[in-house]
Coordinates of C-alpha atoms in Angstrom, one line a residue:
X1 CA 29.2 -107.4 -0.5
X2 CA 32.2 -109.1 -2.3
X3 CA 33.5 -112.2 -0.5
X4 CA 36.9 -110.7 0.3
X5 CA 35.3 -107.7 2.0
X6 CA 33.1 -110.0 4.0
X7 CA 36.2 -111.8 5.3
X8 CA 37.6 -108.4 6.4
X9 CA 34.3 -107.5 8.0
X10 CA 34.3 -110.8 9.7
X11 CA 37.8 -110.0 11.0
X12 CA 36.6 -106.7 12.4
X13 CA 33.7 -108.4 14.2
X14 CA 36.0 -110.9 15.9
X15 CA 38.7 -108.3 16.8
X16 CA 37.9 -106.7 20.2
X17 CA 38.1 -102.9 20.2
X18 CA 39.9 -103.2 23.5
X19 CA 42.6 -105.4 22.1
X20 CA 45.6 -103.8 20.4
X21 CA 45.8 -106.8 18.1
X22 CA 43.1 -105.7 15.7
X23 CA 45.2 -106.9 12.7
X24 CA 45.7 -110.3 14.2
X25 CA 44.0 -112.0 11.4
X26 CA 46.3 -110.7 8.7
X27 CA 46.8 -113.7 6.5
X28 CA 49.9 -115.7 7.2
X29 CA 51.4 -117.8 4.5
X30 CA 50.8 -121.5 4.7
X31 CA 53.7 -124.0 4.6
X32 CA 55.8 -124.3 1.5
X33 CA 54.8 -127.0 -1.0
X34 CA 55.6 -130.5 -0.1
X35 CA 59.0 -131.7 -1.4
X36 CA 59.1 -134.6 -3.9
X37 CA 58.9 -138.1 -2.5
X38 CA 62.1 -139.8 -1.5
X39 CA 63.7 -142.1 -4.1
X40 CA 64.9 -144.6 -1.5
X41 CA 63.4 -148.0 -1.8
X42 CA 61.3 -148.8 1.3
X43 CA 62.1 -151.8 3.4
X44 CA 59.3 -154.4 3.1
X45 CA 57.5 -154.8 6.5
X46 CA 57.4 -158.2 8.1
X47 CA 54.1 -159.9 7.1
X48 CA 52.6 -163.3 7.6
X49 CA 53.8 -165.9 5.1
X50 CA 50.4 -166.2 3.6
X51 CA 50.6 -162.5 2.5
X52 CA 53.8 -162.9 0.4
X53 CA 52.8 -162.5 -3.2
X54 CA 55.2 -165.0 -4.7
X55 CA 52.7 -165.7 -7.5
X56 CA 53.1 -162.1 -8.8
X57 CA 56.7 -161.0 -8.4
X58 CA 56.1 -157.9 -10.5
X59 CA 54.3 -156.2 -7.6
X60 CA 56.7 -154.0 -5.7
X61 CA 56.4 -151.4 -3.0
X62 CA 56.3 -147.8 -4.0
X63 CA 59.3 -145.6 -3.3
X64 CA 57.4 -143.2 -1.0
X65 CA 56.7 -145.8 1.7
X66 CA 59.4 -144.5 4.0
X67 CA 59.1 -140.8 3.0
X68 CA 58.4 -138.3 5.8
X69 CA 58.0 -134.6 5.4
X70 CA 61.3 -133.1 6.6
X71 CA 59.7 -130.6 9.0
X72 CA 58.0 -133.4 11.0
X73 CA 60.7 -136.0 10.5
X74 CA 62.4 -135.4 13.9
X75 CA 59.0 -135.7 15.7
X76 CA 58.2 -139.0 14.0
X77 CA 61.7 -140.3 14.2
X78 CA 61.8 -139.7 18.0
X79 CA 58.8 -142.1 18.2
X80 CA 61.1 -144.9 17.1
X81 CA 58.8 -146.1 14.3
X82 CA 60.0 -149.4 13.0
X83 CA 58.5 -152.0 10.7
X84 CA 55.2 -153.7 11.1
X85 CA 55.9 -156.9 13.1
X86 CA 53.3 -159.6 13.0
X87 CA 49.6 -159.1 12.8
X88 CA 48.2 -157.4 15.9
X89 CA 51.6 -156.2 17.2
X90 CA 52.3 -153.3 14.9
X91 CA 51.1 -150.8 17.4
X92 CA 53.8 -151.4 20.0
X93 CA 57.1 -149.8 20.8
X94 CA 59.7 -152.4 21.7
X95 CA 61.7 -150.0 23.9
X96 CA 59.1 -149.0 26.4
X97 CA 59.3 -150.7 29.8
X98 CA 56.4 -149.1 31.7
X99 CA 53.7 -151.3 33.2
X100 CA 51.2 -150.5 30.5
X101 CA 53.6 -151.4 27.8
X102 CA 54.7 -154.6 29.5
X103 CA 51.0 -155.7 29.6
X104 CA 50.4 -154.4 26.1
X105 CA 53.4 -156.4 24.8
X106 CA 51.8 -159.6 26.2
X107 CA 48.4 -158.7 24.7
X108 CA 49.8 -158.4 21.2
X109 CA 49.3 -162.1 20.8
X110 CA 46.0 -163.5 19.7
X111 CA 44.0 -164.9 22.6
X112 CA 40.9 -167.0 21.9
X113 CA 39.2 -166.4 25.3
X114 CA 39.3 -164.2 28.4
X115 CA 40.7 -167.2 30.4
X116 CA 43.7 -167.4 28.0
X117 CA 44.2 -163.7 28.5
X118 CA 44.3 -164.1 32.3
X119 CA 46.7 -167.0 32.0
X120 CA 49.0 -164.9 29.7
X121 CA 49.0 -162.0 32.2
X122 CA 49.5 -164.0 35.4
X123 CA 53.2 -164.2 35.0
X124 CA 53.8 -160.6 33.8
X125 CA 55.0 -159.4 37.2
X126 CA 52.9 -156.3 37.0
X127 CA 50.7 -155.1 39.9
X128 CA 47.3 -153.9 38.9
X129 CA 46.3 -150.3 39.8
X130 CA 43.1 -148.4 39.0
X131 CA 45.1 -146.0 36.7
X132 CA 46.7 -148.9 34.8
X133 CA 43.4 -150.8 34.3
X134 CA 41.7 -147.6 33.2
X135 CA 44.3 -147.0 30.5
X136 CA 44.2 -150.6 29.4
X137 CA 40.4 -150.6 29.1
X138 CA 40.6 -147.5 26.9
X139 CA 43.4 -148.9 24.8
X140 CA 41.6 -152.2 24.2
X141 CA 38.0 -150.9 24.3
X142 CA 37.2 -152.3 20.8
X143 CA 38.6 -155.8 21.7
X144 CA 36.3 -157.1 24.4
X145 CA 38.1 -160.4 24.9
X146 CA 41.3 -158.5 25.8
X147 CA 39.5 -155.9 27.8
X148 CA 37.5 -158.4 29.8
X149 CA 40.6 -160.5 30.3
X150 CA 42.5 -157.6 31.7
X151 CA 39.6 -156.7 33.9
X152 CA 39.3 -160.3 35.3
X153 CA 43.1 -160.6 35.7
X154 CA 43.2 -157.5 37.8
X155 CA 40.2 -158.5 39.9
X156 CA 41.9 -161.7 40.8
X157 CA 45.0 -160.0 42.2
X158 CA 45.3 -159.9 46.0
X159 CA 44.7 -156.5 47.5
X160 CA 43.3 -155.0 44.4
X161 CA 39.7 -153.7 44.0
X162 CA 38.0 -152.2 40.9
X163 CA 36.4 -148.9 41.3
X164 CA 32.7 -148.4 40.3
X165 CA 33.9 -146.3 37.4
X166 CA 36.0 -149.3 36.0
X167 CA 33.0 -151.6 36.4
X168 CA 31.0 -149.0 34.4
X169 CA 33.6 -148.9 31.7
X170 CA 33.7 -152.7 31.4
X171 CA 29.9 -152.8 31.3
X172 CA 30.0 -150.2 28.4
X173 CA 32.6 -152.2 26.5
X174 CA 30.7 -155.4 26.7
X175 CA 27.5 -153.7 25.7
X176 CA 29.2 -152.0 22.8
X177 CA 30.3 -155.4 21.5
X178 CA 26.8 -156.8 22.2
X179 CA 28.1 -159.3 24.8
X180 CA 24.9 -158.8 26.8
X181 CA 25.0 -162.0 28.8
X182 CA 28.4 -161.1 30.1
X183 CA 27.3 -157.5 30.6
X184 CA 24.4 -158.7 32.9
X185 CA 26.7 -161.0 34.8
X186 CA 28.9 -158.1 35.6
X187 CA 25.9 -156.0 36.6
X188 CA 24.8 -158.7 39.0
X189 CA 28.4 -158.8 40.4
X190 CA 28.2 -155.1 40.9
X191 CA 24.9 -155.5 42.8
X192 CA 26.8 -157.4 45.5
X193 CA 29.2 -154.4 45.9
X194 CA 27.4 -151.7 47.9
X195 CA 26.9 -148.5 46.0
X196 CA 28.5 -149.7 42.8
X197 CA 25.3 -149.6 40.6
X198 CA 24.2 -146.1 39.9
X199 CA 22.2 -144.2 37.2
X200 CA 25.5 -144.0 35.2
X201 CA 25.6 -147.9 35.1
X202 CA 21.9 -148.2 34.1
X203 CA 22.3 -145.4 31.6
X204 CA 25.1 -147.3 29.8
X205 CA 23.1 -150.5 29.8
X206 CA 20.0 -148.8 28.4
X207 CA 22.0 -146.9 25.7
X208 CA 23.8 -150.1 24.6
X209 CA 20.6 -152.1 24.4
X210 CA 18.8 -149.3 22.5
X211 CA 21.7 -148.9 20.1
X212 CA 21.7 -152.6 19.4
X213 CA 18.0 -152.4 18.4
X214 CA 16.8 -154.1 21.6
X215 CA 14.4 -151.2 22.4
X216 CA 12.0 -153.2 24.5
X217 CA 14.9 -154.6 26.6
X218 CA 16.1 -151.1 27.2
X219 CA 12.7 -150.1 28.4
X220 CA 12.5 -153.2 30.7
X221 CA 15.7 -152.1 32.3
X222 CA 14.1 -148.8 33.2
X223 CA 11.0 -150.5 34.5
X224 CA 13.1 -152.8 36.8
X225 CA 15.7 -150.2 37.7
X226 CA 14.6 -149.9 41.4
X227 CA 15.6 -153.5 42.2
X228 CA 19.2 -152.4 41.6
X229 CA 18.8 -149.5 44.0
X230 CA 18.5 -146.8 41.3
X231 CA 15.6 -144.4 41.5
X232 CA 13.1 -144.5 38.6
X233 CA 12.8 -140.7 38.3
X234 CA 12.6 -138.1 35.6
X235 CA 16.4 -138.0 35.1
X236 CA 16.4 -141.7 34.4
X237 CA 13.4 -141.5 32.1
X238 CA 15.0 -138.6 30.1
X239 CA 18.1 -140.8 29.6
X240 CA 16.0 -143.7 28.4
X241 CA 14.1 -141.5 25.9
X242 CA 17.3 -139.9 24.7
X243 CA 18.8 -143.4 24.2
X244 CA 15.8 -144.5 22.2
X245 CA 15.7 -141.4 20.0
X246 CA 19.4 -141.7 19.2
X247 CA 18.7 -145.3 18.3
X248 CA 16.1 -144.0 15.8
X249 CA 13.0 -144.8 17.7
X250 CA 11.2 -141.6 18.7
X251 CA 7.9 -143.6 18.7
X252 CA 9.2 -145.8 21.6
X253 CA 10.4 -142.8 23.4
X254 CA 7.0 -141.2 23.2
X255 CA 5.3 -144.4 24.3
X256 CA 7.5 -144.6 27.4
X257 CA 6.8 -140.9 28.1
X258 CA 3.0 -141.6 27.9
X259 CA 3.4 -144.7 30.1
X260 CA 5.0 -143.0 33.0
X261 CA 3.7 -139.4 32.7
X262 CA 1.2 -139.9 35.5
X263 CA 3.7 -141.3 38.0
X264 CA 6.8 -139.4 36.9
X265 CA 6.1 -135.7 36.3
X266 CA 7.9 -134.5 33.2
X267 CA 10.2 -131.5 33.1
X268 CA 11.1 -129.1 30.3
X269 CA 14.0 -131.3 29.3
X270 CA 11.6 -134.3 28.8
X271 CA 9.6 -132.3 26.2
X272 CA 12.8 -131.0 24.5
X273 CA 14.1 -134.5 24.1
X274 CA 10.9 -135.5 22.3
X275 CA 10.8 -132.3 20.2
X276 CA 14.4 -132.9 19.2
X277 CA 13.5 -136.6 18.4
X278 CA 10.6 -135.7 16.2
X279 CA 12.5 -132.9 14.4
X280 CA 15.4 -135.3 13.8
X281 CA 12.9 -137.8 12.3
X282 CA 11.4 -135.0 10.2
X283 CA 8.1 -135.4 11.9
X284 CA 7.5 -131.7 12.4
X285 CA 3.8 -131.9 13.0
X286 CA 4.4 -134.2 16.0
X287 CA 7.1 -131.9 17.2
X288 CA 4.7 -128.9 17.1
X289 CA 2.1 -130.9 19.0
X290 CA 4.7 -131.8 21.6
X291 CA 5.6 -128.1 22.0
X292 CA 1.9 -127.4 22.5
X293 CA 1.8 -130.1 25.2
X294 CA 4.9 -128.5 26.7
X295 CA 3.0 -125.2 27.1
X296 CA 0.0 -126.9 28.6
X297 CA 2.2 -128.4 31.3
X298 CA 3.4 -124.9 32.2
X299 CA 6.7 -125.0 30.4
X300 CA 7.6 -122.3 28.0
X301 CA 9.4 -123.4 24.8
X302 CA 13.1 -122.3 25.2
X303 CA 16.1 -121.9 22.9
X304 CA 16.6 -125.7 22.8
X305 CA 13.0 -126.2 21.6
X306 CA 13.2 -123.7 18.8
X307 CA 16.7 -124.6 17.8
X308 CA 15.5 -128.2 17.2
X309 CA 13.1 -126.9 14.6
X310 CA 15.8 -124.7 13.0
X311 CA 18.2 -127.6 12.8
X312 CA 15.6 -129.7 11.1
X313 CA 14.8 -127.0 8.5
X314 CA 18.5 -126.4 7.9
X315 CA 19.2 -130.0 7.2
X316 CA 16.4 -129.8 4.5
X317 CA 18.0 -126.6 3.2
X318 CA 14.7 -124.9 4.0
X319 CA 16.3 -121.6 5.1
X320 CA 13.1 -119.6 4.7
X321 CA 11.3 -121.6 7.5
X322 CA 14.5 -121.7 9.5
X323 CA 14.6 -117.9 9.5
X324 CA 10.9 -117.8 10.2
X325 CA 11.5 -119.8 13.4
X326 CA 14.4 -117.5 14.3
X327 CA 12.1 -114.5 13.9
X328 CA 9.3 -116.2 15.9
X329 CA 11.6 -117.0 18.9
X330 CA 12.9 -113.5 19.0
X331 CA 9.3 -112.1 18.9
X332 CA 8.5 -114.2 21.9
X333 CA 11.6 -113.0 23.8
X334 CA 13.6 -116.1 23.4
X335 CA 17.1 -115.1 22.3
X336 CA 19.0 -117.4 20.0
X337 CA 22.3 -118.7 21.4
X338 CA 25.6 -119.5 19.8
X339 CA 24.4 -123.0 19.1
X340 CA 21.5 -121.7 17.1
X341 CA 23.7 -119.4 15.0
X342 CA 26.3 -122.1 14.5
X343 CA 23.7 -124.5 13.1
X344 CA 22.4 -121.9 10.6
X345 CA 25.9 -120.8 9.5
X346 CA 27.1 -124.4 9.1
X347 CA 24.0 -125.4 7.1
X348 CA 24.4 -122.4 4.8
X349 CA 28.0 -123.2 4.2
X350 CA 27.3 -126.8 3.4
X351 CA 24.6 -125.5 0.9
X352 CA 27.4 -123.5 -0.8
X353 CA 25.7 -120.2 0.3
X354 CA 29.0 -118.9 1.8
X355 CA 28.1 -115.2 1.6
X356 CA 24.9 -115.8 3.5
X357 CA 26.8 -118.0 6.0
X358 CA 29.2 -115.1 6.8
X359 CA 26.2 -112.7 7.2
X360 CA 25.2 -114.8 10.2
X361 CA 27.9 -112.8 12.1
X362 CA 25.9 -109.6 11.7
X363 CA 22.9 -111.2 13.4
X364 CA 25.0 -112.5 16.2
X365 CA 26.6 -109.1 16.7
X366 CA 23.2 -107.4 16.8
X367 CA 22.0 -109.9 19.5
X368 CA 25.2 -109.6 21.6
X369 CA 25.9 -113.3 21.1
X370 CA 29.6 -114.1 21.5
X371 CA 31.1 -116.8 19.3
X372 CA 32.7 -119.8 21.0
X373 CA 35.1 -122.5 19.9
X374 CA 32.4 -124.5 18.1
X375 CA 31.4 -121.5 16.1
X376 CA 35.0 -120.8 15.1
X377 CA 35.3 -124.4 14.1
X378 CA 32.2 -124.3 12.0
X379 CA 33.5 -121.1 10.4
X380 CA 36.8 -122.8 9.6
X381 CA 34.8 -125.7 8.0
X382 CA 32.8 -123.3 5.8
X383 CA 35.8 -121.4 4.7
X384 CA 37.8 -124.6 4.0
X385 CA 34.9 -126.2 2.1
X386 CA 34.7 -123.1 -0.1
X387 CA 38.4 -123.3 -0.9
X388 CA 39.5 -120.4 1.3
X389 CA 42.2 -122.4 3.1
X390 CA 44.3 -119.4 3.9
X391 CA 41.4 -117.6 5.5
X392 CA 40.5 -120.7 7.6
X393 CA 44.1 -120.9 8.7
X394 CA 44.1 -117.3 9.7
X395 CA 41.0 -117.8 11.8
X396 CA 42.6 -120.8 13.5
X397 CA 45.7 -118.8 14.4
X398 CA 43.7 -115.9 15.7
X399 CA 41.5 -117.9 18.1
X400 CA 44.2 -118.0 20.8
X401 CA 44.7 -114.2 20.5
X402 CA 41.0 -113.7 21.0
X403 CA 41.0 -115.8 24.2
X404 CA 39.1 -118.7 22.5
X405 CA 40.6 -122.1 23.4
X406 CA 41.2 -124.3 20.4
X407 CA 39.4 -127.5 21.4
X408 CA 39.0 -131.0 19.9
X409 CA 36.5 -129.9 17.3
X410 CA 38.7 -127.1 16.1
X411 CA 41.6 -129.4 15.5
X412 CA 39.3 -132.0 14.0
X413 CA 38.0 -129.5 11.5
X414 CA 41.5 -128.2 10.6
X415 CA 43.1 -131.6 10.3
X416 CA 40.2 -133.0 8.2
X417 CA 40.5 -129.9 5.9
X418 CA 44.3 -130.3 5.5
X419 CA 43.9 -134.0 4.8
X420 CA 41.1 -133.6 2.3
X421 CA 43.4 -131.2 0.4
X422 CA 46.3 -133.6 0.8
X423 CA 48.3 -130.9 2.8
X424 CA 50.4 -133.5 4.5
X425 CA 52.7 -131.2 6.3
X426 CA 50.0 -129.0 7.7
X427 CA 47.9 -132.0 8.8
X428 CA 50.8 -133.6 10.7
X429 CA 51.9 -130.3 12.3
X430 CA 48.4 -129.8 13.5
X431 CA 48.4 -133.1 15.2
X432 CA 51.8 -132.1 16.8
X433 CA 50.3 -128.8 17.9
X434 CA 47.3 -130.6 19.3
X435 CA 49.7 -132.7 21.4
X436 CA 51.5 -129.6 22.6
X437 CA 48.2 -127.9 23.5
X438 CA 47.4 -131.0 25.7
X439 CA 44.3 -131.6 23.6
X440 CA 43.7 -135.3 23.5
X441 CA 43.0 -136.8 20.0
X442 CA 40.5 -139.5 19.4
X443 CA 39.5 -141.8 16.6
X444 CA 37.8 -139.0 14.6
X445 CA 41.1 -137.0 14.7
X446 CA 43.1 -139.9 13.3
X447 CA 40.7 -141.2 10.7
X448 CA 41.4 -138.5 8.0
X449 CA 45.1 -138.7 8.7
X450 CA 45.1 -142.5 8.2
X451 CA 43.0 -142.1 5.0
X452 CA 45.5 -139.5 3.7
X453 CA 48.5 -141.8 4.4
X454 CA 46.7 -144.6 2.5
X455 CA 46.1 -142.4 -0.5
X456 CA 49.7 -141.1 -0.5
X457 CA 51.2 -144.5 0.4
X458 CA 53.1 -143.1 3.3
X459 CA 53.6 -146.4 5.1
X460 CA 56.1 -145.1 7.7
X461 CA 53.8 -142.2 8.7
X462 CA 50.9 -144.7 8.8
X463 CA 52.9 -146.8 11.3
X464 CA 53.7 -143.7 13.3
X465 CA 50.0 -142.7 13.5
X466 CA 48.9 -146.2 14.6
X467 CA 51.5 -146.2 17.3
X468 CA 50.5 -142.6 18.3
X469 CA 46.9 -143.8 18.6
X470 CA 48.0 -146.7 20.8
X471 CA 50.0 -144.4 23.0
X472 CA 47.0 -142.2 23.4
X473 CA 44.8 -145.2 24.4
X474 CA 42.7 -144.8 21.2
X475 CA 41.3 -148.2 20.2
X476 CA 40.8 -149.0 16.6
X477 CA 37.1 -149.7 15.8
X478 CA 35.5 -151.5 12.8
X479 CA 35.1 -148.2 10.9
X480 CA 38.8 -147.5 11.1
X481 CA 39.7 -151.0 10.0
X482 CA 37.3 -150.6 7.1
X483 CA 39.0 -147.3 6.2
X484 CA 42.4 -148.9 6.3
X485 CA 41.5 -152.0 4.3
X486 CA 39.7 -150.0 1.6
X487 CA 42.3 -147.3 1.4
X488 CA 45.2 -149.7 1.2
X489 CA 43.4 -151.7 -1.5
X490 CA 43.0 -148.5 -3.6
X491 CA 46.7 -147.8 -3.1
X492 CA 47.8 -151.3 -4.1
X493 CA 49.0 -152.2 -0.6
X494 CA 47.2 -155.5 -0.6
X495 CA 49.5 -157.2 1.9
X496 CA 48.7 -154.6 4.6
X497 CA 45.0 -154.4 3.7
X498 CA 44.9 -158.2 4.3
X499 CA 46.8 -157.8 7.5
X500 CA 44.3 -155.3 8.9
X501 CA 41.4 -157.4 7.7
X502 CA 42.8 -160.3 9.7
X503 CA 43.4 -158.2 12.8
X504 CA 39.8 -157.0 12.8
X505 CA 38.5 -160.6 12.6
X506 CA 40.9 -161.8 15.4
X507 CA 39.3 -159.0 17.5
X508 CA 35.9 -160.5 17.0
X509 CA 34.7 -157.9 14.5
X510 CA 32.7 -158.8 11.4
X511 CA 34.0 -156.8 8.4
X512 CA 31.3 -155.3 6.1
X513 CA 30.5 -157.4 3.0
X514 CA 31.5 -154.5 0.8
X515 CA 34.9 -154.3 2.3
X516 CA 35.4 -158.1 2.0
X517 CA 34.3 -158.0 -1.6
X518 CA 36.8 -155.2 -2.5
X519 CA 39.7 -157.0 -0.9
X520 CA 39.0 -160.4 -2.4
X521 CA 38.5 -158.9 -5.9
X522 CA 41.8 -157.0 -5.6
X523 CA 43.7 -160.1 -4.4
X524 CA 42.2 -162.1 -7.2
X525 CA 43.2 -159.6 -9.9
X526 CA 46.7 -159.6 -8.6
X527 CA 46.9 -163.4 -8.6
X528 CA 47.4 -163.5 -4.8
X529 CA 45.6 -166.8 -4.5
X530 CA 46.8 -167.9 -1.1
X531 CA 46.0 -164.6 0.5
X532 CA 42.6 -164.6 -1.1
X533 CA 41.8 -168.0 0.3
X534 CA 42.9 -166.9 3.7
X535 CA 40.7 -163.9 3.6
X536 CA 37.7 -166.0 2.5
X537 CA 38.3 -168.4 5.5
X538 CA 38.6 -165.4 7.8
X539 CA 35.3 -164.0 6.7
X540 CA 33.7 -167.4 7.4
X541 CA 35.3 -167.4 10.8
X542 CA 34.0 -163.9 11.5
X543 CA 30.5 -165.0 10.7
X544 CA 30.8 -168.0 12.8
X545 CA 30.5 -170.5 10.0
X546 CA 34.0 -172.1 9.9
X547 CA 36.2 -171.3 12.9
X548 CA 39.9 -171.6 12.1

């Protein structure tokens, strides 16, 4: 069947016969081409003195720094985007006077310790509330010094008490940044507060330890869980096994399973966790043995069990075996669900087998399986990757008409597609629509937008996005700093690349050696000696060799 006919057939499948809007996917034109960049000279942002390139006066900012697509100019302008101020403060609006902004304004300074953060906040005149602290912990989740300083400052206020959820959040932040001594001190503090330590707390501790490669420590947490008043049951064991598997150690997960199988009876989820782990590690023989054990224990393999095998085969582009598993599960009366079909369609699309990917709809229809938002999002991805941007846009627009809520994944897929094709207007309008739909963006939504701005040298829009992130309490992680530094280096914006590098170090992060090398080489080639030396000192500081 020709590709275009398949698209129309696809439309017919999605369009309900009871709905009068059967032609709701008639292609709508995308936005008009982007206008040429503004010829106005951009105002240089304020930068640290060590970033001024006096030694190379020929380097000038590009004219498109301040350019904004006209159709989104009002939205961006209403956000009062100004210049970058000093390092670490470019994310703040000067005009806001809410409590969270008052505290954030104080926290824009560099604080060497949590005690200094507490001292800085003591005179701010803001009363801590659970809502305020929750927002601040999210906003500064990748800067543990600031987060823990805020947490300590609030705890010291008269009449204020942290909820157990806030303690859990702080435990997770410290664990994420591998501050395990502080994390355990906080857990011991929680132990004194009746009912504060739960399986959620222990789950976060085990996951952070496992992710840091401290697998045995994570297992020891489970072994000693009961002394914290948390039951050592199958739910906790499944969380531990899942944490170990996600950390790349299915062997340790199996070892724990075997250690406790006699005193903690397994359930079907336990076996599925192990099956998924073995399939993820491409150890299919072990996965099959686990499935056999599952049956011996009286549990029938379910859609989750079979889908794990299908996913493994799909990742290897072994679609013959994937289809064989699909046939096997149907023969045994186990109906594939929307997740199963989504995995197959997405894998076929990534393998450039677009026609076959679209034919997955027929199988779904025959099995009365209704597509959900994730399926739509995967379809949009497949169409976008194959260059059918108009069709993917039509599918996106039709979702609401078909009663399918456009969720985070849908917007992520659409925004990533628009950015990869440098469709600046569409990308920004999608972010705006996401805001209007009350769908909260996260770091994965912003990453392609930031990358696009770096490529197109849209510095004003970049500032807007960083501020938009901050307002949505999205904390910049090391991956995002890496993206910014590398992207700005490629675009010749070495001053700002250096600024973000410093900001990452001041937050206690250690930039990747590759990122450091790229930045230093670019600075050297452009005769920015002072800036290069500063970056070299910062890298030594980050690695704890030469504190500044």
